[in-house]
Short mmCIF file of C-alpha atoms in Angstrom, two decimals:
data_model
loop_
_atom_site.label_atom_id
_atom_site.label_comp_id
_atom_site.label_asym_id
_atom_site.label_seq_id
_atom_site.Cartn_x
_atom_site.Cartn_y
_atom_site.Cartn_z
CA UNK J 14 9.87 -10.51 21.49
CA UNK J 15 9.95 -10.15 17.83
CA UNK J 16 11.21 -13.00 15.83
CA UNK J 17 12.44 -10.87 12.97
CA UNK J 18 15.44 -8.59 12.59
CA UNK J 19 15.27 -5.56 10.40
CA UNK J 20 18.06 -2.69 9.69
CA UNK J 21 17.00 0.23 11.85
CA UNK J 22 16.78 2.71 8.80
CA UNK J 23 16.99 3.17 5.02
CA UNK J 24 16.87 5.81 2.61
CA UNK J 25 15.75 5.60 -0.94
CA UNK J 26 15.23 8.07 -3.65
CA UNK J 27 11.72 9.02 -4.96
CA UNK J 28 10.78 7.15 -7.77
CA UNK J 29 13.19 4.16 -7.05
CA UNK J 30 12.43 0.79 -5.88
CA UNK J 31 12.77 0.38 -2.20
CA UNK J 32 14.02 -3.26 -1.02
CA UNK J 33 13.24 -3.47 2.67
CA UNK J 34 14.99 -6.70 4.14
CA UNK J 35 13.94 -8.72 7.05
CA UNK J 36 15.60 -11.76 8.62
CA UNK J 37 13.50 -14.44 10.13
CA UNK J 38 15.68 -17.47 10.59
CA UNK J 39 13.56 -19.25 13.55
CA UNK J 40 10.46 -19.25 11.50
CA UNK J 41 8.57 -22.49 11.80
CA UNK J 42 6.47 -24.08 8.94
CA UNK J 43 3.04 -22.72 9.82
CA UNK J 44 4.13 -19.05 10.29
CA UNK J 45 3.33 -16.62 7.77
CA UNK J 46 5.35 -13.30 7.09
CA UNK J 47 3.34 -9.97 7.31
CA UNK J 48 4.66 -6.57 6.52
CA UNK J 49 2.90 -3.37 7.92
CA UNK J 50 3.80 0.09 8.10
CA UNK J 51 3.17 2.98 10.32
CA UNK J 52 3.13 6.60 9.26
CA UNK J 53 3.72 9.04 11.98
CA UNK J 54 1.70 7.92 14.92
CA UNK J 55 -1.33 6.56 12.55
CA UNK J 56 -2.49 2.93 13.08
CA UNK J 57 -0.38 0.20 11.39
CA UNK J 58 -1.43 -0.42 7.81
CA UNK J 59 -1.32 -3.64 6.45
CA UNK J 60 0.94 -4.18 3.35
CA UNK J 61 1.20 -7.89 2.25
CA UNK J 62 1.59 -11.30 3.61
CA UNK J 63 3.07 -14.69 2.42
CA UNK J 64 3.89 -18.28 3.40
CA UNK J 65 6.66 -19.43 1.17
CA UNK J 66 5.55 -18.04 -2.49
CA UNK J 67 6.21 -14.58 -3.57
CA UNK J 68 3.41 -12.25 -3.39
CA UNK J 69 2.49 -9.16 -5.22
CA UNK J 70 -0.35 -6.54 -4.70
CA UNK J 71 -1.30 -2.98 -5.46
CA UNK J 72 1.15 -1.92 -2.99
CA UNK J 73 4.21 -4.07 -2.98
CA UNK J 74 5.75 -7.35 -3.49
CA UNK J 75 6.98 -9.78 -1.25
CA UNK J 76 9.96 -12.22 -1.94
CA UNK J 77 10.47 -14.88 0.15
CA UNK J 78 13.73 -17.07 0.19
CA UNK J 79 13.27 -20.73 -0.77
CA UNK J 80 14.59 -21.69 3.01
CA UNK J 81 11.91 -19.11 4.27
CA UNK J 82 14.62 -17.45 6.81
CA UNK J 83 14.42 -14.10 4.92
CA UNK J 84 12.43 -11.93 3.11
CA UNK J 85 12.29 -8.56 1.14
CA UNK J 86 9.53 -6.21 0.87
CA UNK J 87 9.59 -4.13 -2.59
CA UNK J 88 7.85 -1.02 -2.99
CA UNK J 89 8.45 -0.55 -6.94
CA UNK J 90 8.36 3.29 -7.03
CA UNK J 91 8.64 4.97 -3.62
CA UNK J 92 7.15 8.18 -3.15
CA UNK J 93 7.41 10.78 -0.57
CA UNK J 94 4.29 9.25 1.01
CA UNK J 95 6.00 6.01 1.63
CA UNK J 96 8.08 7.34 4.27
CA UNK J 97 7.26 5.35 7.22
CA UNK J 98 8.39 2.54 9.97
CA UNK J 99 7.77 -0.88 8.00
CA UNK J 100 7.29 -3.64 10.32
CA UNK J 101 8.08 -7.46 9.21
CA UNK J 102 6.10 -9.86 11.41
CA UNK J 103 5.87 -13.51 11.42
CA UNK J 104 2.58 -15.00 12.85
CA UNK J 105 1.17 -18.22 13.09
CA UNK J 106 -2.03 -18.82 11.23
CA UNK J 107 -4.39 -19.00 14.16
CA UNK J 108 -7.40 -16.38 14.53
CA UNK J 109 -6.35 -15.54 18.23
CA UNK J 110 -2.66 -15.01 17.55
CA UNK J 111 -1.51 -11.47 18.30
CA UNK J 112 1.11 -9.69 16.00
CA UNK J 113 4.50 -9.06 17.78
CA UNK J 114 5.87 -5.70 16.62
CA UNK J 115 9.68 -5.12 16.51
CA UNK J 116 11.14 -1.80 16.07
CA UNK J 117 10.86 -1.99 12.20
CA UNK J 118 12.88 -0.08 9.73
CA UNK J 119 12.34 3.62 9.28
CA UNK J 120 12.35 4.29 5.46
CA UNK J 121 12.99 7.78 4.63
CA UNK J 122 12.04 8.53 0.81
CA UNK J 123 14.23 11.59 -0.18
CA UNK J 124 13.01 13.88 -3.34
CA UNK W 12 -13.05 0.36 1.69
CA UNK W 13 -14.13 -0.59 4.86
CA UNK W 14 -11.99 0.37 8.05
CA UNK W 15 -11.79 0.23 11.61
CA UNK W 16 -12.86 3.43 13.34
CA UNK W 17 -12.08 4.59 16.89
CA UNK W 18 -13.21 7.52 19.10
CA UNK W 19 -12.31 9.65 20.60
CA UNK W 20 -8.97 10.53 18.66
CA UNK W 21 -7.57 12.32 21.83
CA UNK W 22 -8.61 11.56 25.37
CA UNK W 23 -7.47 13.55 28.31
CA UNK W 24 -8.01 12.16 31.74
CA UNK W 25 -7.34 12.70 35.29
CA UNK W 26 -5.23 9.93 37.18
CA UNK W 27 -7.44 7.74 39.00
CA UNK W 28 -10.50 8.30 36.68
CA UNK W 29 -11.84 5.43 34.34
CA UNK W 30 -11.80 5.71 30.78
CA UNK W 31 -13.49 3.90 27.90
CA UNK W 32 -12.10 3.76 24.59
CA UNK W 33 -14.47 2.95 21.59
CA UNK W 34 -14.05 0.93 18.43
CA UNK W 35 -15.95 -0.06 15.69
CA UNK W 36 -14.38 -2.83 13.95
CA UNK W 37 -14.98 -3.84 10.02
CA UNK W 38 -18.33 -5.36 9.40
CA UNK W 39 -18.50 -9.33 9.69
CA UNK W 40 -15.08 -9.35 11.28
CA UNK W 41 -15.12 -12.03 13.99
CA UNK W 42 -11.65 -11.58 15.98
CA UNK W 43 -11.13 -8.22 17.66
CA UNK W 44 -7.90 -6.78 19.41
CA UNK W 45 -6.53 -3.89 21.42
CA UNK W 46 -2.81 -2.74 21.24
CA UNK W 47 -1.19 0.15 22.77
CA UNK W 48 2.19 2.01 21.87
CA UNK W 49 3.63 4.31 24.59
CA UNK W 50 5.31 7.57 22.69
CA UNK W 51 8.55 6.46 21.12
CA UNK W 52 8.36 2.59 21.76
CA UNK W 53 6.88 -0.45 19.95
CA UNK W 54 3.34 -1.41 19.34
CA UNK W 55 2.43 -3.84 22.25
CA UNK W 56 -0.45 -6.51 22.33
CA UNK W 57 -3.10 -6.11 25.05
CA UNK W 58 -5.68 -8.57 24.32
CA UNK W 59 -7.69 -10.41 21.69
CA UNK W 60 -11.45 -11.24 21.79
CA UNK W 61 -13.51 -13.69 20.12
CA UNK W 62 -16.85 -15.34 20.35
CA UNK W 63 -17.62 -12.78 23.13
CA UNK W 64 -14.74 -13.86 25.39
CA UNK W 65 -11.02 -13.13 25.88
CA UNK W 66 -8.74 -15.35 23.86
CA UNK W 67 -5.49 -14.12 24.74
CA UNK W 68 -4.26 -11.43 26.68
CA UNK W 69 -0.69 -10.07 27.71
CA UNK W 70 1.07 -9.06 31.07
CA UNK W 71 0.16 -5.63 30.51
CA UNK W 72 -3.66 -6.56 30.60
CA UNK W 73 -4.20 -6.62 34.35
CA UNK W 74 -7.14 -6.26 36.47
CA UNK W 75 -7.33 -2.51 35.64
CA UNK W 76 -8.20 -3.23 32.05
CA UNK W 77 -11.51 -4.98 30.72
CA UNK W 78 -12.92 -5.31 27.25
CA UNK W 79 -16.73 -5.47 25.88
CA UNK W 80 -18.60 -6.20 22.94
CA UNK W 81 -21.74 -4.58 24.13
CA UNK W 82 -23.85 -4.84 20.87
CA UNK W 83 -23.09 -5.94 17.45
CA UNK W 84 -20.87 -3.14 16.46
CA UNK W 85 -18.84 -1.72 19.18
CA UNK W 86 -15.79 -3.04 20.63
CA UNK W 87 -14.54 -1.00 23.96
CA UNK W 88 -11.55 -1.17 26.19
CA UNK W 89 -12.04 0.27 29.65
CA UNK W 90 -9.24 1.22 32.23
CA UNK W 91 -10.82 1.29 35.62
CA UNK W 92 -8.33 3.53 37.43
CA UNK W 93 -6.10 5.19 35.11
CA UNK W 94 -2.25 5.64 35.92
CA UNK W 95 0.34 8.00 34.48
CA UNK W 96 1.96 5.18 32.58
CA UNK W 97 -1.51 4.21 30.86
CA UNK W 98 -0.62 7.49 28.59
CA UNK W 99 -0.38 5.96 25.17
CA UNK W 100 -1.90 5.52 21.77
CA UNK W 101 -4.51 2.77 21.87
CA UNK W 102 -4.99 0.75 18.47
CA UNK W 103 -8.04 -1.28 17.90
CA UNK W 104 -7.92 -4.07 15.23
CA UNK W 105 -10.12 -6.55 13.68
CA UNK W 106 -9.78 -9.68 11.21
CA UNK W 107 -12.17 -11.69 9.59
CA UNK W 108 -12.96 -15.61 10.38
CA UNK W 109 -11.04 -16.96 7.46
CA UNK W 110 -7.72 -18.23 8.07
CA UNK W 111 -4.71 -16.64 7.02
CA UNK W 112 -6.18 -12.92 7.03
CA UNK W 113 -4.62 -9.96 8.18
CA UNK W 114 -5.51 -7.75 11.09
CA UNK W 115 -6.61 -4.24 10.14
CA UNK W 116 -5.97 -1.30 12.52
CA UNK W 117 -8.02 1.96 13.20
CA UNK W 118 -6.07 5.13 13.73
CA UNK W 119 -5.84 4.95 17.38
CA UNK W 120 -6.95 6.90 20.30
CA UNK W 121 -4.42 8.99 21.95
CA UNK W 122 -4.94 8.77 25.91
CA UNK W 123 -3.22 11.46 28.10
CA UNK W 124 -3.30 10.86 31.88
CA UNK W 125 -2.59 14.19 33.81
#
């Protein structure tokens, strides 16, 4: 089972920041937090990941709390194309370890 | 940007028939995976493959399933005798050998069993 808890759905106005929360209270010290998204039935798309420091790339920012029990994915200026299911996944840093997907958060960006 | 490619995009097969789903992982990647997603359900792990052998597999990956890397570029999933419940999207993923790197997914093959 997934080790994360996410809201089922969220709405965000186009152009505004989308802040997607994730709880992972049982995360262990060598587990990373990964974020993926899935648009319609396309393959999951990697967004960002981190261990304990905040991370930023061209798609998003990841804020991890100091105790690492929760994190927030931030899409700074959401567009209609960001409408998707967003998955927060904790994963051991080991080559063979699979990703365990939960139900994710369905983000709807509204014009 | 390099990507994982999967063929065919849609496969329709009669129940009981064998099916082979094909994937071309990103060049130089070393770890390979298959996942599936039944319509309306979660993405589920099937199998991981490294150094020409299965590393991990889930309960779903029973004797009807097999994987192969027949050459330096392709990675295949074979279902020996398909069942109606095998109907799903099948996603291939790959990652490179460095630690802490993400898996990258293809856009999947929709398998429909009649």
